[in-house]
Amino acid sequence: MSSYSRALFGAQLSEVPKKQAEKQLHQYDQDHGWVFVSQDCKDFKAVRTYKTLFAVTQEATYFTPNTFYRNDQRKESSLRWLNALVIDIDVKGQPEKVGMTVPDVLDQIECAGLPEPSLIVQTPSKGFHVYFYFAFAKRAFPKTIEFYKRVQREAAIHLGGDLYAIGAERWFRVPTAENIVYESDNRVPFQELVDWMIIQQEGQPLPSRKVAIGRGDLLSHPAILRLLEGVEKGKRDNTCYTLALAFKASGYSKEEAETRLRDWNDRLEEPMRLLDIKRKVRSAFQQGSKKGPAASYIRMLSGMDFSYRPLEGAKPREERQRSHYYEWEEDVIRFLEQQGGSICCTQRQISDTLGMSFSTFKEVVKRLLASNRIQLTVTGKGRGAKTTITLAQMENHGTDRSSAPIQNEPVSYTLIDTVVGGNSSELEVASVISPHTYATGLLGYLSLTRQAFIRRIAVSSGLPADLVAYVYFYLKEEFGDFPHVILYDLLTTSGVCSYTRIDDLLCFVRDGLAEYMHGVNSEDVARSG
């Protein structure tokens, strides 16, 4: 117990409890974490020192390999450190896995292209818990947890693991001298596992960009219909909550969803308590809950292929964090009209008055000049320079963007149904940014693993691989080290193929990454507050 736990938790646990004077001196501790241990996965105890951990694990059966900043909640939202990725290979109810040995597990890991595991624990049912210790513990920010679960699910698929045992907060068997069947000194960088996951998905067909929403479409999907037919006892809770979200996404009210689920419950061989039905519906419809069911849960519960996203309508400007360039352009034009058609001051004064960043203002001015809607002259140099901006005298100032229909784009939570309608060719687009406006040939300067990662983004986004590589190097120069998976999110979920200028694309990814980094820093400050 001692050697494996120290390798896993490192400095997150102290040797002995702190004295009261030390607690008052150091106040809030944002580096240590709580480990939960339990005998039955119901009643638990939280420990924060190696002395206590070694004592209680003599009798405990389960523990959490990742640590928490709260000692009363074993929830995903309470995670502080991610220390290891664990895959649960369960053999119960799977005759083809009976008799599986450690060499069989290692062969599967090698065939999947995964690194050597750090630890393998055999369970009483002759299954296995496979541990991949991280080279450095990762702060459990929401985005990091999201990718943790995606990697865990992809690895479970390749190793034949339990797809229900997904999550960084889950219980696993306490490793002991009796149940440890394999151990190594290998430690894996978390980013390497994320890159592996993205490469594995490279050959998978992209889903259709047709999204079906409405009262009938989602609920008529064969996978949902199978769940509505009824499930066995072990799946009732998850299925009830998933169906409640499906009713919510299809436009049902809370009362209508509860009525439908009561009917569904009556058809089960072993019905749930009505109180539990009410709780599931209340949880699905409460403020801040998910907008629709998780496709992965529907696949697991129904055993059928399924993916979808409810497509959201365009939000009003006041509800968005960012404004479109054409909206800023109209703000500048209205401001000039209010000033009598011309203004002379510094550009920063104008940008501050309009409430936009200076870099955005300069880009908006470039766009207005290119469309001949304004004229600009600069007098003086340095701090004494003055800029005069004048409305151009034109009969036609361009298309009235306010009356033109806004083309809604897929958002980060719209994943897609290949059965409910559509084919992918209808929305497959290619970038129209001229290759003469950015440096090509940068892809060859990257490692083979990073090249595969860049090509995966190119396939998913419709952008040329050379352009993705250029954006990657640009962000590397601007921000130094940054989570590469954020680049994947930015370039594959925001309709970037609509950009026609390299400057617009770079401005978008720069602002997106800056916002993410600001959010990460804010969460860290909030947790330490």
Coordinates of C-alpha atoms in Angstrom, one line a residue:
M1 CA 0.0 0.0 0.0
S2 CA 2.8 2.4 0.9
S3 CA 4.8 2.3 -2.3
Y4 CA 1.9 2.5 -4.8
S5 CA 0.0 5.3 -2.8
R6 CA 3.1 7.5 -2.6
A7 CA 3.7 7.1 -6.3
L8 CA 0.1 7.9 -7.0
F9 CA -0.6 10.8 -4.6
G10 CA 2.8 12.3 -4.1
A11 CA 2.7 15.6 -2.2
Q12 CA -1.1 15.8 -2.3
L13 CA -1.2 14.0 1.1
S14 CA 0.8 15.1 4.1
E15 CA 2.6 12.6 6.4
V16 CA 0.6 13.3 9.6
P17 CA -2.2 15.7 10.5
K18 CA -1.3 19.4 10.8
K19 CA -1.4 21.0 14.2
Q20 CA -4.0 23.7 14.8
A21 CA -1.3 26.4 14.8
E22 CA -0.1 25.4 11.3
K23 CA -3.7 25.4 10.0
Q24 CA -4.2 28.9 11.2
L25 CA -0.9 30.0 9.8
H26 CA -1.4 28.6 6.3
Q27 CA -5.2 29.1 6.0
Y28 CA -6.7 27.6 2.9
D29 CA -4.7 24.8 1.3
Q30 CA -5.1 24.5 -2.5
D31 CA -2.5 21.9 -3.1
H32 CA -3.4 19.0 -0.9
G33 CA -6.4 16.7 -1.7
W34 CA -8.8 14.3 0.0
V35 CA -8.9 10.6 -0.8
F36 CA -12.1 8.7 -0.2
V37 CA -12.1 5.1 1.1
S38 CA -15.1 2.8 1.6
Q39 CA -16.0 -0.7 2.4
D40 CA -19.2 -0.8 0.4
C41 CA -19.2 2.3 -1.9
K42 CA -21.9 3.8 0.2
D43 CA -20.5 4.8 3.6
F44 CA -17.1 6.5 3.2
K45 CA -14.3 8.3 5.0
A46 CA -12.2 11.1 3.6
V47 CA -8.5 11.1 4.5
R48 CA -5.7 13.6 3.8
T49 CA -2.6 12.1 5.4
Y50 CA -0.6 9.0 4.6
K51 CA -0.8 7.9 8.3
T52 CA -4.6 7.8 8.2
L53 CA -4.7 6.3 4.7
F54 CA -2.4 3.4 5.6
A55 CA -4.5 2.7 8.8
V56 CA -8.0 2.8 7.2
T57 CA -7.1 0.9 4.0
Q58 CA -6.4 -2.2 6.1
E59 CA -10.2 -2.7 6.3
A60 CA -11.4 -0.7 3.3
T61 CA -12.2 -2.3 -0.1
Y62 CA -12.5 0.8 -2.4
F63 CA -10.7 4.1 -2.8
T64 CA -10.5 7.0 -5.2
P65 CA -7.2 7.3 -7.2
N66 CA -8.0 11.0 -7.9
T67 CA -8.3 13.5 -5.1
F68 CA -10.9 16.1 -4.1
Y69 CA -10.9 19.5 -2.5
R70 CA -13.9 18.7 -0.3
N71 CA -14.1 15.9 2.2
D72 CA -17.9 15.6 2.1
Q73 CA -18.7 15.2 -1.6
R74 CA -17.3 12.6 -3.9
K75 CA -18.5 14.4 -7.0
E76 CA -16.9 15.3 -10.3
S77 CA -17.3 19.0 -9.4
S78 CA -15.3 18.5 -6.2
L79 CA -12.2 17.0 -7.9
R80 CA -8.9 18.8 -7.4
W81 CA -6.2 16.5 -8.9
L82 CA -6.3 13.9 -11.6
N83 CA -3.5 11.4 -10.9
A84 CA -4.3 8.4 -13.1
L85 CA -6.5 7.0 -15.8
V86 CA -8.1 3.8 -14.7
I87 CA -9.9 1.3 -17.0
D88 CA -12.2 -1.3 -15.5
I89 CA -12.2 -4.6 -17.5
D90 CA -15.2 -6.5 -16.1
V91 CA -15.7 -10.2 -17.1
K92 CA -19.0 -10.8 -15.4
G93 CA -21.7 -11.8 -17.9
Q94 CA -19.1 -11.9 -20.7
P95 CA -18.2 -15.5 -21.5
E96 CA -15.6 -14.4 -24.1
K97 CA -13.5 -12.8 -21.4
V98 CA -13.6 -15.8 -18.9
G99 CA -10.1 -17.0 -18.3
M100 CA -8.4 -13.7 -19.4
T101 CA -4.9 -13.4 -18.1
V102 CA -2.4 -10.5 -17.5
P103 CA -0.5 -11.3 -20.8
D104 CA -3.9 -11.0 -22.6
V105 CA -4.5 -7.6 -21.1
L106 CA -1.0 -6.4 -22.0
D107 CA -1.4 -7.7 -25.5
Q108 CA -4.7 -5.7 -25.8
I109 CA -2.9 -2.6 -24.5
E110 CA -0.1 -3.0 -27.0
C111 CA -2.5 -3.6 -30.0
A112 CA -4.4 -0.5 -29.0
G113 CA -1.3 1.6 -29.2
L114 CA -1.5 2.6 -25.5
P115 CA 1.6 3.0 -23.4
E116 CA 2.7 0.5 -20.8
P117 CA 0.4 0.5 -17.7
S118 CA 1.7 1.5 -14.3
L119 CA -0.4 -0.9 -12.4
I120 CA -2.8 -3.8 -12.9
V121 CA -5.1 -4.9 -10.1
Q122 CA -7.1 -8.2 -10.4
T123 CA -10.6 -8.1 -8.9
P124 CA -12.4 -10.9 -7.1
S125 CA -14.5 -11.6 -10.2
K126 CA -11.2 -12.1 -12.2
G127 CA -11.5 -8.8 -13.9
F128 CA -8.8 -6.1 -14.0
H129 CA -8.3 -2.5 -13.1
V130 CA -5.7 -1.1 -15.4
Y131 CA -3.9 2.1 -14.1
F132 CA -2.0 4.6 -16.2
Y133 CA -0.3 7.0 -13.8
F134 CA 0.2 10.5 -15.1
A135 CA 3.7 11.9 -15.3
F136 CA 2.4 15.0 -13.5
A137 CA -0.9 15.4 -11.7
K138 CA -3.4 17.5 -13.6
R139 CA -5.6 20.2 -12.0
A140 CA -9.2 19.0 -12.4
F141 CA -10.5 21.9 -14.4
P142 CA -13.9 21.2 -16.2
K143 CA -12.2 21.1 -19.6
T144 CA -9.5 18.7 -18.4
I145 CA -12.1 16.4 -16.8
E146 CA -14.1 16.4 -20.0
F147 CA -11.0 15.2 -22.0
Y148 CA -10.2 12.7 -19.2
K149 CA -13.6 11.0 -19.7
R150 CA -13.2 11.0 -23.4
V151 CA -9.8 9.3 -23.2
Q152 CA -11.1 6.9 -20.6
R153 CA -14.1 5.9 -22.8
E154 CA -11.9 5.5 -25.9
A155 CA -9.4 3.3 -24.0
A156 CA -12.3 1.3 -22.5
I157 CA -13.6 0.6 -26.0
H158 CA -10.2 -0.6 -27.2
L159 CA -9.5 -2.8 -24.1
G160 CA -13.1 -4.2 -23.7
G161 CA -13.5 -2.2 -20.5
D162 CA -16.8 -1.3 -18.7
L163 CA -18.3 1.7 -20.4
Y164 CA -20.4 2.4 -17.3
A165 CA -17.2 2.8 -15.2
I166 CA -16.4 6.2 -16.8
G167 CA -15.5 9.2 -14.6
A168 CA -12.6 10.6 -12.7
E169 CA -14.5 10.4 -9.4
R170 CA -15.3 6.7 -9.5
W171 CA -14.4 4.0 -6.9
F172 CA -11.8 1.3 -7.6
R173 CA -10.4 -1.6 -5.6
V174 CA -7.7 -0.7 -3.1
P175 CA -4.4 -2.2 -4.5
T176 CA -2.8 -4.7 -2.1
A177 CA 0.1 -7.1 -2.2
E178 CA -2.4 -9.9 -2.9
N179 CA -4.3 -8.3 -5.8
I180 CA -1.5 -6.4 -7.7
V181 CA -0.6 -8.6 -10.7
Y182 CA 1.5 -6.2 -12.7
E183 CA 3.5 -3.1 -11.8
S184 CA 5.9 -0.8 -13.7
D185 CA 7.7 2.5 -13.3
N186 CA 6.1 3.9 -16.4
R187 CA 4.4 7.4 -16.1
V188 CA 2.4 8.9 -19.0
P189 CA 1.9 12.6 -19.8
F190 CA -1.8 13.4 -19.9
Q191 CA -1.4 15.2 -23.2
E192 CA 0.1 12.0 -24.8
L193 CA -3.1 10.1 -23.9
V194 CA -5.3 12.9 -25.4
D195 CA -3.3 12.8 -28.6
W196 CA -3.7 9.0 -28.7
M197 CA -7.5 9.4 -28.4
I198 CA -7.6 11.9 -31.2
I199 CA -5.5 9.8 -33.5
Q200 CA -7.7 6.8 -32.8
Q201 CA -10.8 8.8 -33.9
E202 CA -9.1 10.0 -37.0
G203 CA -10.4 7.1 -39.1
Q204 CA -13.9 7.3 -37.8
P205 CA -16.5 8.8 -40.2
L206 CA -17.6 12.3 -39.4
P207 CA -21.2 12.5 -38.4
S208 CA -23.9 14.1 -40.5
R209 CA -24.4 17.8 -40.0
K210 CA -28.2 17.5 -40.3
V211 CA -29.7 18.0 -36.9
A212 CA -33.3 16.9 -36.2
I213 CA -35.1 18.6 -33.4
G214 CA -38.7 18.9 -32.3
R215 CA -41.3 17.0 -30.4
G216 CA -41.3 13.9 -32.6
D217 CA -37.9 13.5 -34.2
L218 CA -35.6 12.6 -31.2
L219 CA -38.3 10.4 -29.6
S220 CA -38.8 8.4 -32.8
H221 CA -35.2 7.3 -33.0
P222 CA -34.9 3.5 -32.7
A223 CA -32.4 3.7 -29.8
I224 CA -34.9 5.9 -27.8
L225 CA -37.8 3.6 -28.7
R226 CA -35.8 0.6 -27.4
L227 CA -35.4 2.4 -24.0
L228 CA -39.1 3.3 -24.0
E229 CA -39.9 -0.4 -24.3
G230 CA -38.4 -1.0 -20.9
V231 CA -35.1 -2.0 -19.3
E232 CA -33.9 -4.3 -16.6
K233 CA -33.4 -3.4 -12.9
G234 CA -29.7 -2.3 -13.1
K235 CA -30.4 0.3 -15.8
R236 CA -33.6 1.9 -14.5
D237 CA -32.2 5.0 -12.8
N238 CA -29.9 6.0 -15.7
T239 CA -32.6 5.3 -18.3
C240 CA -35.2 7.3 -16.4
Y241 CA -33.0 10.4 -16.2
T242 CA -31.9 10.0 -19.8
L243 CA -35.5 9.7 -21.0
A244 CA -36.4 12.8 -18.9
L245 CA -33.7 14.8 -20.7
A246 CA -35.0 13.4 -24.1
F247 CA -38.5 14.6 -23.3
K248 CA -37.0 18.0 -22.2
A249 CA -35.0 18.3 -25.5
S250 CA -38.1 17.4 -27.5
G251 CA -40.2 20.3 -26.0
Y252 CA -42.2 18.5 -23.3
S253 CA -43.0 20.3 -20.1
K254 CA -41.9 19.0 -16.7
E255 CA -45.4 17.7 -16.0
E256 CA -45.8 16.0 -19.4
A257 CA -42.4 14.3 -19.0
E258 CA -43.3 13.0 -15.6
T259 CA -46.6 11.6 -17.0
R260 CA -44.9 9.8 -19.8
L261 CA -42.3 8.4 -17.4
R262 CA -45.0 7.1 -15.1
D263 CA -46.5 5.2 -18.0
W264 CA -43.1 3.9 -18.9
N265 CA -42.5 2.8 -15.3
D266 CA -45.8 0.9 -15.2
R267 CA -44.5 -1.3 -18.0
L268 CA -41.3 -2.3 -16.2
E269 CA -41.1 -5.8 -14.7
E270 CA -39.8 -4.2 -11.5
P271 CA -41.1 -0.6 -11.4
M272 CA -39.2 2.2 -9.7
R273 CA -40.7 4.2 -6.8
L274 CA -42.8 7.1 -7.9
L275 CA -40.7 9.3 -5.6
D276 CA -37.6 8.4 -7.6
I277 CA -39.4 9.2 -10.9
K278 CA -40.2 12.7 -9.5
R279 CA -36.6 13.2 -8.5
K280 CA -35.2 12.2 -11.9
V281 CA -37.6 14.6 -13.7
R282 CA -36.9 17.4 -11.3
S283 CA -33.1 17.0 -11.7
A284 CA -33.5 16.9 -15.5
F285 CA -35.6 20.1 -15.7
Q286 CA -33.8 22.2 -13.0
Q287 CA -32.0 25.3 -14.0
G288 CA -28.4 24.6 -15.2
S289 CA -29.1 21.0 -16.1
K290 CA -28.1 19.5 -19.4
K291 CA -30.0 20.6 -22.5
G292 CA -30.5 17.0 -23.7
P293 CA -29.5 13.4 -23.1
A294 CA -25.9 12.3 -23.5
A295 CA -25.5 10.3 -26.7
S296 CA -22.9 8.0 -25.0
Y297 CA -25.5 7.0 -22.3
I298 CA -28.1 6.2 -25.0
R299 CA -25.6 4.0 -26.8
M300 CA -24.7 2.2 -23.7
L301 CA -28.2 1.7 -22.4
S302 CA -29.8 0.7 -25.7
G303 CA -26.8 -1.1 -27.3
M304 CA -27.5 0.8 -30.5
D305 CA -25.6 3.4 -32.6
F306 CA -26.7 6.9 -31.7
S307 CA -25.4 10.4 -31.9
Y308 CA -27.2 13.8 -32.0
R309 CA -27.2 17.4 -31.0
P310 CA -30.1 19.7 -30.5
L311 CA -29.3 22.7 -32.6
E312 CA -29.8 26.0 -30.7
G313 CA -31.2 29.1 -32.3
A314 CA -29.0 32.2 -32.5
K315 CA -28.9 34.0 -29.2
P316 CA -29.6 37.7 -28.9
R317 CA -26.5 39.9 -28.7
E318 CA -27.1 40.8 -25.0
E319 CA -27.0 37.1 -24.1
R320 CA -23.6 36.4 -25.9
Q321 CA -20.1 37.0 -24.5
R322 CA -18.8 38.0 -28.0
S323 CA -20.3 40.3 -30.7
H324 CA -20.0 39.6 -34.4
Y325 CA -17.7 41.9 -36.5
Y326 CA -20.7 43.2 -38.5
E327 CA -22.4 44.2 -35.2
W328 CA -19.3 46.2 -34.1
E329 CA -19.2 47.8 -37.6
E330 CA -22.8 49.0 -37.2
D331 CA -21.9 50.4 -33.7
V332 CA -19.1 52.4 -35.2
I333 CA -21.3 53.7 -38.0
R334 CA -24.0 54.7 -35.5
F335 CA -21.5 56.4 -33.3
L336 CA -20.2 58.5 -36.3
E337 CA -23.7 59.5 -37.2
Q338 CA -24.3 60.6 -33.7
Q339 CA -21.1 62.7 -33.9
G340 CA -22.3 64.4 -37.1
G341 CA -20.5 62.1 -39.5
S342 CA -16.9 62.7 -38.3
I343 CA -14.8 62.5 -35.1
C344 CA -11.2 63.4 -34.3
C345 CA -9.5 61.8 -31.3
T346 CA -7.3 58.8 -30.5
Q347 CA -8.4 55.4 -31.6
R348 CA -8.2 54.1 -28.1
Q349 CA -10.6 56.8 -26.9
I350 CA -13.1 55.6 -29.6
S351 CA -12.7 51.9 -28.7
D352 CA -13.1 52.6 -25.0
T353 CA -16.3 54.7 -25.7
L354 CA -17.8 51.8 -27.7
G355 CA -16.7 49.2 -25.1
M356 CA -14.6 47.1 -27.5
S357 CA -11.0 46.0 -27.2
F358 CA -8.4 48.0 -29.1
S359 CA -7.4 45.0 -31.3
T360 CA -11.0 44.5 -32.2
F361 CA -11.5 48.1 -33.0
K362 CA -8.5 48.1 -35.4
E363 CA -9.9 45.1 -37.2
V364 CA -13.3 46.7 -37.5
V365 CA -11.8 49.9 -38.9
K366 CA -9.9 47.8 -41.5
R367 CA -13.1 46.1 -42.6
L368 CA -15.0 49.4 -42.8
L369 CA -12.2 50.9 -44.9
A370 CA -12.1 47.9 -47.2
S371 CA -15.9 48.3 -47.8
N372 CA -15.5 52.1 -48.4
R373 CA -17.9 52.9 -45.6
I374 CA -15.5 55.3 -43.8
Q375 CA -12.4 57.5 -44.5
L376 CA -9.5 57.7 -42.1
T377 CA -6.6 60.2 -41.8
V378 CA -3.9 60.3 -39.1
T379 CA -2.1 63.5 -38.1
G380 CA 0.9 63.6 -35.8
K381 CA 3.1 60.8 -34.4
G382 CA 3.4 58.8 -31.3
R383 CA 1.3 59.8 -28.3
G384 CA 0.3 63.1 -29.9
A385 CA -1.2 61.4 -33.0
K386 CA -4.9 62.1 -33.8
T387 CA -7.1 60.0 -35.9
T388 CA -10.0 61.5 -37.9
I389 CA -12.7 59.1 -39.0
T390 CA -15.4 60.3 -41.4
L391 CA -18.4 58.6 -42.9
A392 CA -18.0 58.0 -46.6
Q393 CA -20.5 59.8 -48.8
M394 CA -22.1 56.8 -50.5
E395 CA -25.6 56.1 -51.7
N396 CA -25.2 52.4 -50.9
H397 CA -23.3 51.6 -47.7
G398 CA -23.5 47.9 -48.4
T399 CA -25.9 45.2 -47.4
D400 CA -28.1 45.8 -44.5
R401 CA -26.9 43.1 -42.2
S402 CA -29.7 43.7 -39.7
S403 CA -32.3 42.6 -42.2
A404 CA -30.4 39.7 -43.6
P405 CA -31.1 36.3 -42.1
I406 CA -28.5 35.1 -39.7
Q407 CA -27.0 31.7 -40.6
N408 CA -26.9 29.7 -37.4
E409 CA -23.8 27.5 -36.9
P410 CA -23.3 24.3 -34.9
V411 CA -22.5 25.0 -31.3
S412 CA -20.3 22.9 -29.0
Y413 CA -23.2 20.8 -27.7
T414 CA -24.9 19.9 -31.0
L415 CA -24.0 16.3 -31.9
I416 CA -25.8 14.7 -34.6
D417 CA -28.1 12.0 -35.7
T418 CA -27.4 9.9 -38.8
V419 CA -30.7 8.1 -38.6
V420 CA -33.0 11.0 -37.9
G421 CA -32.1 12.7 -41.1
G422 CA -29.6 14.2 -43.5
N423 CA -26.2 13.3 -45.0
S424 CA -22.8 14.8 -44.3
S425 CA -22.1 16.0 -47.8
E426 CA -24.6 18.8 -47.5
L427 CA -22.5 20.8 -45.1
E428 CA -19.0 19.7 -45.9
V429 CA -17.2 22.9 -46.8
A430 CA -13.6 23.8 -47.5
S431 CA -11.7 26.8 -46.3
V432 CA -11.6 29.8 -48.7
I433 CA -8.7 31.5 -47.0
S434 CA -6.0 32.0 -49.7
P435 CA -2.8 30.0 -49.0
H436 CA -0.8 33.0 -50.2
T437 CA -1.8 34.8 -47.0
Y438 CA -0.1 32.5 -44.6
A439 CA 3.1 30.4 -44.4
T440 CA 2.7 26.8 -45.7
G441 CA 5.1 23.9 -45.1
L442 CA 5.2 24.2 -41.3
L443 CA 3.7 20.8 -40.9
G444 CA 7.1 19.1 -41.5
Y445 CA 8.6 20.8 -38.4
L446 CA 6.3 18.9 -36.1
S447 CA 6.7 15.5 -34.6
L448 CA 4.8 12.6 -36.2
T449 CA 2.4 12.4 -33.3
R450 CA 1.7 16.2 -33.5
Q451 CA 1.3 15.9 -37.3
A452 CA -1.3 13.2 -36.8
F453 CA -3.1 15.5 -34.4
I454 CA -3.0 18.4 -36.8
R455 CA -4.3 16.2 -39.6
R456 CA -7.2 15.0 -37.4
I457 CA -8.2 18.7 -36.9
A458 CA -7.9 19.3 -40.6
V459 CA -10.2 16.3 -41.4
S460 CA -12.8 17.4 -38.7
S461 CA -12.8 21.1 -39.6
G462 CA -12.4 21.1 -43.4
L463 CA -9.4 23.3 -43.1
P464 CA -6.1 22.5 -44.9
A465 CA -3.5 20.9 -42.7
D466 CA -1.0 23.6 -43.6
L467 CA -3.4 26.2 -42.3
V468 CA -4.0 24.3 -39.1
A469 CA -0.3 24.0 -38.6
Y470 CA 0.1 27.8 -39.2
V471 CA -2.5 28.5 -36.6
Y472 CA -0.8 26.1 -34.1
F473 CA 2.5 27.9 -34.5
Y474 CA 0.8 31.3 -34.2
L475 CA -0.8 30.4 -30.9
K476 CA 2.5 28.8 -29.7
E477 CA 4.2 32.1 -30.3
E478 CA 1.4 34.1 -28.7
F479 CA 0.8 32.0 -25.6
G480 CA 3.7 29.6 -25.3
D481 CA 2.6 26.3 -23.9
F482 CA -1.2 25.8 -24.1
P483 CA -3.6 22.8 -24.0
H484 CA -3.5 21.6 -27.6
V485 CA -6.9 20.1 -27.3
I486 CA -8.4 23.6 -27.0
L487 CA -7.2 24.2 -30.6
Y488 CA -9.2 21.1 -31.6
D489 CA -12.3 22.5 -30.0
L490 CA -11.9 25.9 -31.5
L491 CA -11.3 24.8 -35.0
T492 CA -14.0 22.0 -35.2
T493 CA -17.0 23.5 -33.4
S494 CA -17.3 27.1 -34.5
G495 CA -17.9 27.2 -38.3
V496 CA -14.4 28.4 -38.9
C497 CA -14.6 27.5 -42.7
S498 CA -16.8 30.7 -43.1
Y499 CA -13.7 32.9 -42.5
T500 CA -12.2 34.3 -45.7
R501 CA -9.3 36.2 -44.2
I502 CA -6.4 34.7 -42.2
D503 CA -6.5 37.7 -39.8
D504 CA -10.1 37.0 -38.9
L505 CA -9.3 33.4 -38.2
L506 CA -6.3 34.2 -36.0
C507 CA -8.3 36.8 -34.1
F508 CA -11.0 34.2 -33.4
V509 CA -8.6 31.5 -32.1
R510 CA -6.6 34.0 -30.2
D511 CA -9.6 35.4 -28.4
G512 CA -11.0 31.9 -27.8
L513 CA -7.8 30.6 -26.2
A514 CA -7.4 33.9 -24.2
E515 CA -10.9 33.4 -22.8
Y516 CA -10.2 29.8 -21.9
M517 CA -6.9 30.7 -20.2
H518 CA -8.7 33.5 -18.3
G519 CA -11.4 31.0 -17.2
V520 CA -8.8 28.6 -16.0
N521 CA -7.1 31.3 -13.9
S522 CA -10.4 32.5 -12.6
E523 CA -11.4 28.9 -11.5
D524 CA -8.1 28.5 -9.8
V525 CA -8.5 31.8 -7.9
A526 CA -12.1 30.9 -7.0
R527 CA -11.0 27.6 -5.5
S528 CA -8.3 29.2 -3.5
G529 CA -10.6 31.9 -2.2

